[in-house]
Amino acid sequence: MLIAAQLDGQIGDVVVSTLALSVAVGGLLMVIARKARIPGIVLLLGGGVLMGPEGLGLVQPDTIGPTLNVLVAVAVGLILFEGGLTLDLEGYRTAPRVIRNLLSIGVVVTWVGTAFFIWVLFPVDPAFAALAGSLIIVTGPTVIQPILKRIRLKRNLHNILHWEGVLNDPIGVFLAILAYEVVVGGAGETAFLHLFFRILVGLLLGYLGGEAIARLLKSRLVPEEMTNVFVVAAAMLVFGVTEAVVAEGGLLSVTVAGLVCGSRRPPALKGIVEFKSILIDLLIGFVFILLVARLEFAQFVAFWPTGFVLVALVVLVVRPLTILACTRKAGLRVAEIFFLSWVAPRGVVAASMASLFALTLAEQGRFEYPEFLESFVYSVIFVTVLLQGFSAGPLARLLRLIEKRPDGWLIVGAHRMGREVARFLAKVRQVPVVLVDGNRVSVGEAREEGLEALYADARDTAALEELPELQGVGKLLAFTDNEDLNELLCNKWEPSFGRSHVYRWAEVPAKPDDAQSSGTVLWSWMPKPSMISSEILLGEAAVVQQAGARFRRPGTMAALLTGHKLEVLLDPKPESTVSDQGLTVETLYLQREADYLLNALREEWVLFSKETTAPAVLGELADRLAADVPGLSGEQLLRGVLQHEEAEPTGLGHGVALPHARLEGLDQTLCGVAVVPRGVTGMGSLDEPVRLLFMLVSPPEKPELHLAILGEIARLVAEEEVRAQLLRSEDAASLMQLIRRYRRQHTPFADARG
């Protein structure tokens, strides 16, 4: 008994270490693969062999026993649910004909052709051959995406391979599960009824489960912070209930549940997909280490003589026939067809399904060589991933299918100004331009105008980089109202695009010696993009494209961009030059009639005060403003400004303060200026006396206008010479003249009228 207990303890320790090492090594290898931009399966194959009995012997899958089947089944179930959840049906509907052919004609040719060669070369049942053939239908995004990221493939080829991998994953899985059901069900009338019942139950429970999950998410009954836990639990519930009703039906039902739930687009779908992607990466690493570790060299030695011929036929005959059948009359060149015929790596889903089916069939003992599934599929994976994966780049260069350095633009901000800039770049520069925004209305408007626009989070660089729409894009313009977000976006995209290819809007220009900030600052003279967009809609501003170049001349329109199809300058300065190179130079101008500061400021609201306390000076200004605005109380105005000043002191430094408030009852924005020669203490930084004071009050419903004027004043007083001239003003008229002159010199569109 003691010896038995010791043996049980030793076996338990091995099981624990096997599971722990599988999770750890699998997860770390997935991280390394993502960093190196190579298919994770490449490292997982090597890691599984190294850690398994054929290598170091640290991972012993056999010690897990029958539980291994359960672990693999649960993991594969979650992987399939995630695959169904992320299936882009819209992408299929809008896909070019070649892609749709690959997902219909191509699937049939691959399946039938592979099954035929298996049946001819190996003594297996036709149904078993069909099952084996169905497993390599899928190419899968996890293997094709790293290849596409390494090589700048021509846009049409990139799109074909990307969408084939994304969309045929769930299609291939569904067909593989159906083939498996046929094999498990066997032949005869009774077997057919069992098969029909299994498929019916799987489809029905999967549909009901997917609908239930989507409805519960839409009803907001599930706490937001528990959404991910709920979805994983619900997916496993669908899987478990189906298995309890009919054995071997869980995989079909959980795949259908994912498809149904994803097609309903519940509000939390994006967060669910992000969480499940992380979970799936971890599960893939864990399961793959276990599955590869249990493989034996002997089974490949037995398979390989004839298997070599089979794999060669799959790679050199079946795939080219598939591409030829799908690209007829598609207008592709011979070089492009040849490349597509060569690149079709298989990946994680195919391997997981092969091992799961092999384990289950071995347990049933109905087939003599169930390990054939693993030997065949892993051989195809090994050859296609290594041979095609590492030869795709040199082959694309040899066939001249590589794009030049991507000059396209990713513009974050699909507001009106963002769309105008995107339209100019796409038309004049003739490069791909993609707008990204989290506002569905703005994205919809951009698409209606014929622009490429995505509803997405631009901070999610990993997800966006995988989209075919970003093929040919190599520059970023962060063009949102949020300056901190713009800088963050530049920081996130800098590793992908390069430091000199990320740009951002900000109200304050970056300091030349600031090496810590990311992104070149553009158009700092411009108010917030959303404000300019509103002005355009109201007819107070216009964006005009003209031939030739005139840069930032006082009293004329402001130049936003200028250039031609070979070159573009952003935010051109007076000293900027652009070589026409024999081409017509086009310039995009912003013409703006509004000048918010001067519209809010009157000459009679400028005073020269002898007071030395903040309440006294502000009281004078409040009375001046109230005297010209019917119904406005100077006392109420002063009280609101002082309350805000107590909560948030508004000293700007250098003897300038900007007390302000947003007050109920106002229907217009008002600004007054006080020059205080003797100075006011207690308002500036470090008790520095304030000698120049701007007081701004606005209606609460106009926060953007309030912030725009604050920004204009801050830029006005930022220059030492301007501050000195304002303080030397002899009267209100001369001070107003100084402000107008500054606005004309530093805001090129000031007073523009066409």
PDB file of N, CA and C in Angstrom, residues 476-538:
ATOM      1  N   LEU A 476       0.959  57.806 -39.870  1.00  0.00           N
ATOM      2  CA  LEU A 476      -0.168  58.053 -38.966  1.00  0.00           C
ATOM      3  C   LEU A 476      -0.374  59.547 -38.792  1.00  0.00           C
ATOM      4  N   LEU A 477      -1.640  59.954 -38.820  1.00  0.00           N
ATOM      5  CA  LEU A 477      -2.030  61.301 -38.420  1.00  0.00           C
ATOM      6  C   LEU A 477      -3.060  61.167 -37.312  1.00  0.00           C
ATOM      7  N   ALA A 478      -2.656  61.460 -36.078  1.00  0.00           N
ATOM      8  CA  ALA A 478      -3.576  61.428 -34.940  1.00  0.00           C
ATOM      9  C   ALA A 478      -4.268  62.783 -34.891  1.00  0.00           C
ATOM     10  N   PHE A 479      -5.540  62.830 -35.261  1.00  0.00           N
ATOM     11  CA  PHE A 479      -6.243  64.086 -35.525  1.00  0.00           C
ATOM     12  C   PHE A 479      -7.526  64.171 -34.703  1.00  0.00           C
ATOM     13  N   THR A 480      -7.412  63.855 -33.407  1.00  0.00           N
ATOM     14  CA  THR A 480      -8.564  63.955 -32.512  1.00  0.00           C
ATOM     15  C   THR A 480      -8.457  65.236 -31.693  1.00  0.00           C
ATOM     16  N   ASP A 481      -9.529  65.566 -30.954  1.00  0.00           N
ATOM     17  CA  ASP A 481      -9.511  66.744 -30.083  1.00  0.00           C
ATOM     18  C   ASP A 481      -8.636  66.545 -28.857  1.00  0.00           C
ATOM     19  N   ASN A 482      -8.360  65.290 -28.520  1.00  0.00           N
ATOM     20  CA  ASN A 482      -7.635  64.963 -27.289  1.00  0.00           C
ATOM     21  C   ASN A 482      -6.129  64.931 -27.566  1.00  0.00           C
ATOM     22  N   GLU A 483      -5.407  65.952 -27.104  1.00  0.00           N
ATOM     23  CA  GLU A 483      -3.970  66.034 -27.382  1.00  0.00           C
ATOM     24  C   GLU A 483      -3.198  64.879 -26.748  1.00  0.00           C
ATOM     25  N   ASP A 484      -3.587  64.486 -25.540  1.00  0.00           N
ATOM     26  CA  ASP A 484      -2.898  63.378 -24.867  1.00  0.00           C
ATOM     27  C   ASP A 484      -3.108  62.076 -25.637  1.00  0.00           C
ATOM     28  N   LEU A 485      -4.330  61.864 -26.132  1.00  0.00           N
ATOM     29  CA  LEU A 485      -4.602  60.668 -26.928  1.00  0.00           C
ATOM     30  C   LEU A 485      -3.785  60.686 -28.211  1.00  0.00           C
ATOM     31  N   ASN A 486      -3.682  61.833 -28.840  1.00  0.00           N
ATOM     32  CA  ASN A 486      -2.897  61.935 -30.071  1.00  0.00           C
ATOM     33  C   ASN A 486      -1.450  61.537 -29.843  1.00  0.00           C
ATOM     34  N   GLU A 487      -0.878  62.021 -28.747  1.00  0.00           N
ATOM     35  CA  GLU A 487       0.513  61.666 -28.458  1.00  0.00           C
ATOM     36  C   GLU A 487       0.642  60.182 -28.131  1.00  0.00           C
ATOM     37  N   LEU A 488      -0.349  59.643 -27.404  1.00  0.00           N
ATOM     38  CA  LEU A 488      -0.336  58.211 -27.090  1.00  0.00           C
ATOM     39  C   LEU A 488      -0.401  57.375 -28.364  1.00  0.00           C
ATOM     40  N   LEU A 489      -1.236  57.781 -29.313  1.00  0.00           N
ATOM     41  CA  LEU A 489      -1.350  57.046 -30.573  1.00  0.00           C
ATOM     42  C   LEU A 489      -0.028  57.072 -31.344  1.00  0.00           C
ATOM     43  N   CYS A 490       0.628  58.217 -31.364  1.00  0.00           N
ATOM     44  CA  CYS A 490       1.934  58.303 -32.025  1.00  0.00           C
ATOM     45  C   CYS A 490       2.930  57.370 -31.362  1.00  0.00           C
ATOM     46  N   ASN A 491       2.867  57.314 -30.038  1.00  0.00           N
ATOM     47  CA  ASN A 491       3.772  56.439 -29.298  1.00  0.00           C
ATOM     48  C   ASN A 491       3.524  54.975 -29.622  1.00  0.00           C
ATOM     49  N   LYS A 492       2.238  54.609 -29.776  1.00  0.00           N
ATOM     50  CA  LYS A 492       1.892  53.214 -30.045  1.00  0.00           C
ATOM     51  C   LYS A 492       2.239  52.800 -31.479  1.00  0.00           C
ATOM     52  N   TRP A 493       2.082  53.721 -32.434  1.00  0.00           N
ATOM     53  CA  TRP A 493       2.312  53.373 -33.829  1.00  0.00           C
ATOM     54  C   TRP A 493       3.745  53.624 -34.279  1.00  0.00           C
ATOM     55  N   GLU A 494       4.525  54.303 -33.455  1.00  0.00           N
ATOM     56  CA  GLU A 494       5.910  54.600 -33.832  1.00  0.00           C
ATOM     57  C   GLU A 494       6.739  53.348 -34.129  1.00  0.00           C
ATOM     58  N   PRO A 495       6.614  52.251 -33.331  1.00  0.00           N
ATOM     59  CA  PRO A 495       7.393  51.048 -33.660  1.00  0.00           C
ATOM     60  C   PRO A 495       7.045  50.458 -35.028  1.00  0.00           C
ATOM     61  N   SER A 496       5.813  50.618 -35.474  1.00  0.00           N
ATOM     62  CA  SER A 496       5.393  50.054 -36.757  1.00  0.00           C
ATOM     63  C   SER A 496       5.748  50.961 -37.924  1.00  0.00           C
ATOM     64  N   PHE A 497       5.531  52.274 -37.767  1.00  0.00           N
ATOM     65  CA  PHE A 497       5.691  53.202 -38.882  1.00  0.00           C
ATOM     66  C   PHE A 497       7.020  53.948 -38.858  1.00  0.00           C
ATOM     67  N   GLY A 498       7.648  54.035 -37.693  1.00  0.00           N
ATOM     68  CA  GLY A 498       8.878  54.810 -37.596  1.00  0.00           C
ATOM     69  C   GLY A 498       8.621  56.187 -37.008  1.00  0.00           C
ATOM     70  N   ARG A 499       9.582  56.721 -36.288  1.00  0.00           N
ATOM     71  CA  ARG A 499       9.417  57.984 -35.570  1.00  0.00           C
ATOM     72  C   ARG A 499       9.102  59.148 -36.510  1.00  0.00           C
ATOM     73  N   SER A 500       9.682  59.126 -37.703  1.00  0.00           N
ATOM     74  CA  SER A 500       9.495  60.243 -38.629  1.00  0.00           C
ATOM     75  C   SER A 500       8.215  60.128 -39.447  1.00  0.00           C
ATOM     76  N   HIS A 501       7.383  59.122 -39.175  1.00  0.00           N
ATOM     77  CA  HIS A 501       6.167  58.925 -39.966  1.00  0.00           C
ATOM     78  C   HIS A 501       4.907  58.950 -39.113  1.00  0.00           C
ATOM     79  N   VAL A 502       5.002  59.514 -37.911  1.00  0.00           N
ATOM     80  CA  VAL A 502       3.811  59.672 -37.070  1.00  0.00           C
ATOM     81  C   VAL A 502       3.630  61.159 -36.773  1.00  0.00           C
ATOM     82  N   TYR A 503       2.399  61.647 -36.954  1.00  0.00           N
ATOM     83  CA  TYR A 503       2.086  63.068 -36.819  1.00  0.00           C
ATOM     84  C   TYR A 503       0.861  63.218 -35.926  1.00  0.00           C
ATOM     85  N   ARG A 504       0.737  64.398 -35.317  1.00  0.00           N
ATOM     86  CA  ARG A 504      -0.405  64.621 -34.418  1.00  0.00           C
ATOM     87  C   ARG A 504      -0.768  66.099 -34.386  1.00  0.00           C
ATOM     88  N   TRP A 505      -2.050  66.346 -34.117  1.00  0.00           N
ATOM     89  CA  TRP A 505      -2.494  67.717 -33.888  1.00  0.00           C
ATOM     90  C   TRP A 505      -2.354  68.028 -32.405  1.00  0.00           C
ATOM     91  N   ALA A 506      -1.918  69.252 -32.105  1.00  0.00           N
ATOM     92  CA  ALA A 506      -1.852  69.737 -30.729  1.00  0.00           C
ATOM     93  C   ALA A 506      -1.928  71.251 -30.759  1.00  0.00           C
ATOM     94  N   GLU A 507      -2.504  71.840 -29.725  1.00  0.00           N
ATOM     95  CA  GLU A 507      -2.621  73.292 -29.669  1.00  0.00           C
ATOM     96  C   GLU A 507      -1.287  73.963 -29.384  1.00  0.00           C
ATOM     97  N   VAL A 508      -0.400  73.242 -28.721  1.00  0.00           N
ATOM     98  CA  VAL A 508       0.900  73.808 -28.371  1.00  0.00           C
ATOM     99  C   VAL A 508       1.976  73.097 -29.183  1.00  0.00           C
ATOM    100  N   PRO A 509       2.788  73.822 -29.953  1.00  0.00           N
ATOM    101  CA  PRO A 509       3.857  73.173 -30.733  1.00  0.00           C
ATOM    102  C   PRO A 509       4.838  72.454 -29.830  1.00  0.00           C
ATOM    103  N   ALA A 510       5.392  71.342 -30.320  1.00  0.00           N
ATOM    104  CA  ALA A 510       6.387  70.606 -29.542  1.00  0.00           C
ATOM    105  C   ALA A 510       7.698  71.381 -29.519  1.00  0.00           C
ATOM    106  N   LYS A 511       8.421  71.277 -28.416  1.00  0.00           N
ATOM    107  CA  LYS A 511       9.717  71.936 -28.308  1.00  0.00           C
ATOM    108  C   LYS A 511      10.738  71.179 -29.152  1.00  0.00           C
ATOM    109  N   PRO A 512      11.606  71.894 -29.856  1.00  0.00           N
ATOM    110  CA  PRO A 512      12.574  71.222 -30.742  1.00  0.00           C
ATOM    111  C   PRO A 512      13.476  70.227 -30.029  1.00  0.00           C
ATOM    112  N   ASP A 513      13.785  70.508 -28.740  1.00  0.00           N
ATOM    113  CA  ASP A 513      14.709  69.635 -28.012  1.00  0.00           C
ATOM    114  C   ASP A 513      13.995  68.590 -27.166  1.00  0.00           C
ATOM    115  N   ASP A 514      12.673  68.421 -27.387  1.00  0.00           N
ATOM    116  CA  ASP A 514      11.900  67.463 -26.597  1.00  0.00           C
ATOM    117  C   ASP A 514      11.986  66.083 -27.246  1.00  0.00           C
ATOM    118  N   ALA A 515      12.929  65.274 -26.764  1.00  0.00           N
ATOM    119  CA  ALA A 515      13.122  63.939 -27.339  1.00  0.00           C
ATOM    120  C   ALA A 515      12.140  62.922 -26.763  1.00  0.00           C
ATOM    121  N   GLN A 516      11.413  63.294 -25.700  1.00  0.00           N
ATOM    122  CA  GLN A 516      10.525  62.345 -25.044  1.00  0.00           C
ATOM    123  C   GLN A 516       9.170  62.239 -25.755  1.00  0.00           C
ATOM    124  N   SER A 517       8.722  63.325 -26.388  1.00  0.00           N
ATOM    125  CA  SER A 517       7.402  63.292 -27.017  1.00  0.00           C
ATOM    126  C   SER A 517       7.466  62.558 -28.351  1.00  0.00           C
ATOM    127  N   SER A 518       6.345  61.944 -28.702  1.00  0.00           N
ATOM    128  CA  SER A 518       6.249  61.202 -29.963  1.00  0.00           C
ATOM    129  C   SER A 518       5.380  61.972 -30.938  1.00  0.00           C
ATOM    130  N   GLY A 519       5.749  61.930 -32.203  1.00  0.00           N
ATOM    131  CA  GLY A 519       4.916  62.522 -33.243  1.00  0.00           C
ATOM    132  C   GLY A 519       5.253  63.967 -33.540  1.00  0.00           C
ATOM    133  N   THR A 520       5.293  64.284 -34.827  1.00  0.00           N
ATOM    134  CA  THR A 520       5.490  65.661 -35.263  1.00  0.00           C
ATOM    135  C   THR A 520       4.178  66.420 -35.132  1.00  0.00           C
ATOM    136  N   VAL A 521       4.219  67.584 -34.475  1.00  0.00           N
ATOM    137  CA  VAL A 521       3.004  68.364 -34.246  1.00  0.00           C
ATOM    138  C   VAL A 521       2.665  69.171 -35.493  1.00  0.00           C
ATOM    139  N   LEU A 522       1.399  69.095 -35.918  1.00  0.00           N
ATOM    140  CA  LEU A 522       0.910  69.823 -37.082  1.00  0.00           C
ATOM    141  C   LEU A 522      -0.221  70.760 -36.671  1.00  0.00           C
ATOM    142  N   TRP A 523      -0.321  71.891 -37.372  1.00  0.00           N
ATOM    143  CA  TRP A 523      -1.486  72.780 -37.285  1.00  0.00           C
ATOM    144  C   TRP A 523      -1.795  73.225 -35.850  1.00  0.00           C
ATOM    145  N   SER A 524      -0.764  73.540 -35.083  1.00  0.00           N
ATOM    146  CA  SER A 524      -1.004  73.992 -33.711  1.00  0.00           C
ATOM    147  C   SER A 524      -1.744  75.329 -33.690  1.00  0.00           C
ATOM    148  N   TRP A 525      -1.745  76.045 -34.825  1.00  0.00           N
ATOM    149  CA  TRP A 525      -2.479  77.309 -34.912  1.00  0.00           C
ATOM    150  C   TRP A 525      -3.983  77.088 -35.084  1.00  0.00           C
ATOM    151  N   MET A 526      -4.378  75.876 -35.286  1.00  0.00           N
ATOM    152  CA  MET A 526      -5.785  75.564 -35.551  1.00  0.00           C
ATOM    153  C   MET A 526      -6.501  75.170 -34.257  1.00  0.00           C
ATOM    154  N   PRO A 527      -7.727  75.668 -34.035  1.00  0.00           N
ATOM    155  CA  PRO A 527      -8.513  75.172 -32.892  1.00  0.00           C
ATOM    156  C   PRO A 527      -8.818  73.685 -33.043  1.00  0.00           C
ATOM    157  N   LYS A 528      -9.543  73.151 -32.111  1.00  0.00           N
ATOM    158  CA  LYS A 528      -9.829  71.720 -32.125  1.00  0.00           C
ATOM    159  C   LYS A 528     -10.487  71.304 -33.443  1.00  0.00           C
ATOM    160  N   PRO A 529     -10.105  70.139 -33.960  1.00  0.00           N
ATOM    161  CA  PRO A 529     -10.680  69.687 -35.243  1.00  0.00           C
ATOM    162  C   PRO A 529     -12.207  69.643 -35.244  1.00  0.00           C
ATOM    163  N   SER A 530     -12.802  69.242 -34.119  1.00  0.00           N
ATOM    164  CA  SER A 530     -14.262  69.166 -34.085  1.00  0.00           C
ATOM    165  C   SER A 530     -14.885  70.553 -34.210  1.00  0.00           C
ATOM    166  N   MET A 531     -14.195  71.571 -33.673  1.00  0.00           N
ATOM    167  CA  MET A 531     -14.721  72.931 -33.776  1.00  0.00           C
ATOM    168  C   MET A 531     -14.662  73.424 -35.221  1.00  0.00           C
ATOM    169  N   ILE A 532     -13.526  73.187 -35.889  1.00  0.00           N
ATOM    170  CA  ILE A 532     -13.419  73.575 -37.293  1.00  0.00           C
ATOM    171  C   ILE A 532     -14.457  72.822 -38.124  1.00  0.00           C
ATOM    172  N   SER A 533     -14.666  71.534 -37.791  1.00  0.00           N
ATOM    173  CA  SER A 533     -15.666  70.746 -38.510  1.00  0.00           C
ATOM    174  C   SER A 533     -17.053  71.356 -38.340  1.00  0.00           C
ATOM    175  N   SER A 534     -17.354  71.810 -37.128  1.00  0.00           N
ATOM    176  CA  SER A 534     -18.654  72.449 -36.884  1.00  0.00           C
ATOM    177  C   SER A 534     -18.778  73.747 -37.670  1.00  0.00           C
ATOM    178  N   GLU A 535     -17.689  74.523 -37.719  1.00  0.00           N
ATOM    179  CA  GLU A 535     -17.715  75.775 -38.479  1.00  0.00           C
ATOM    180  C   GLU A 535     -17.987  75.511 -39.956  1.00  0.00           C
ATOM    181  N   ILE A 536     -17.391  74.450 -40.481  1.00  0.00           N
ATOM    182  CA  ILE A 536     -17.614  74.120 -41.898  1.00  0.00           C
ATOM    183  C   ILE A 536     -19.089  73.806 -42.130  1.00  0.00           C
ATOM    184  N   LEU A 537     -19.674  73.033 -41.215  1.00  0.00           N
ATOM    185  CA  LEU A 537     -21.087  72.680 -41.352  1.00  0.00           C
ATOM    186  C   LEU A 537     -21.982  73.914 -41.254  1.00  0.00           C
ATOM    187  N   LEU A 538     -21.572  74.907 -40.426  1.00  0.00           N
ATOM    188  CA  LEU A 538     -22.361  76.123 -40.235  1.00  0.00           C
ATOM    189  C   LEU A 538     -22.074  77.176 -41.301  1.00  0.00           C
TER     190      LEU A 538
END
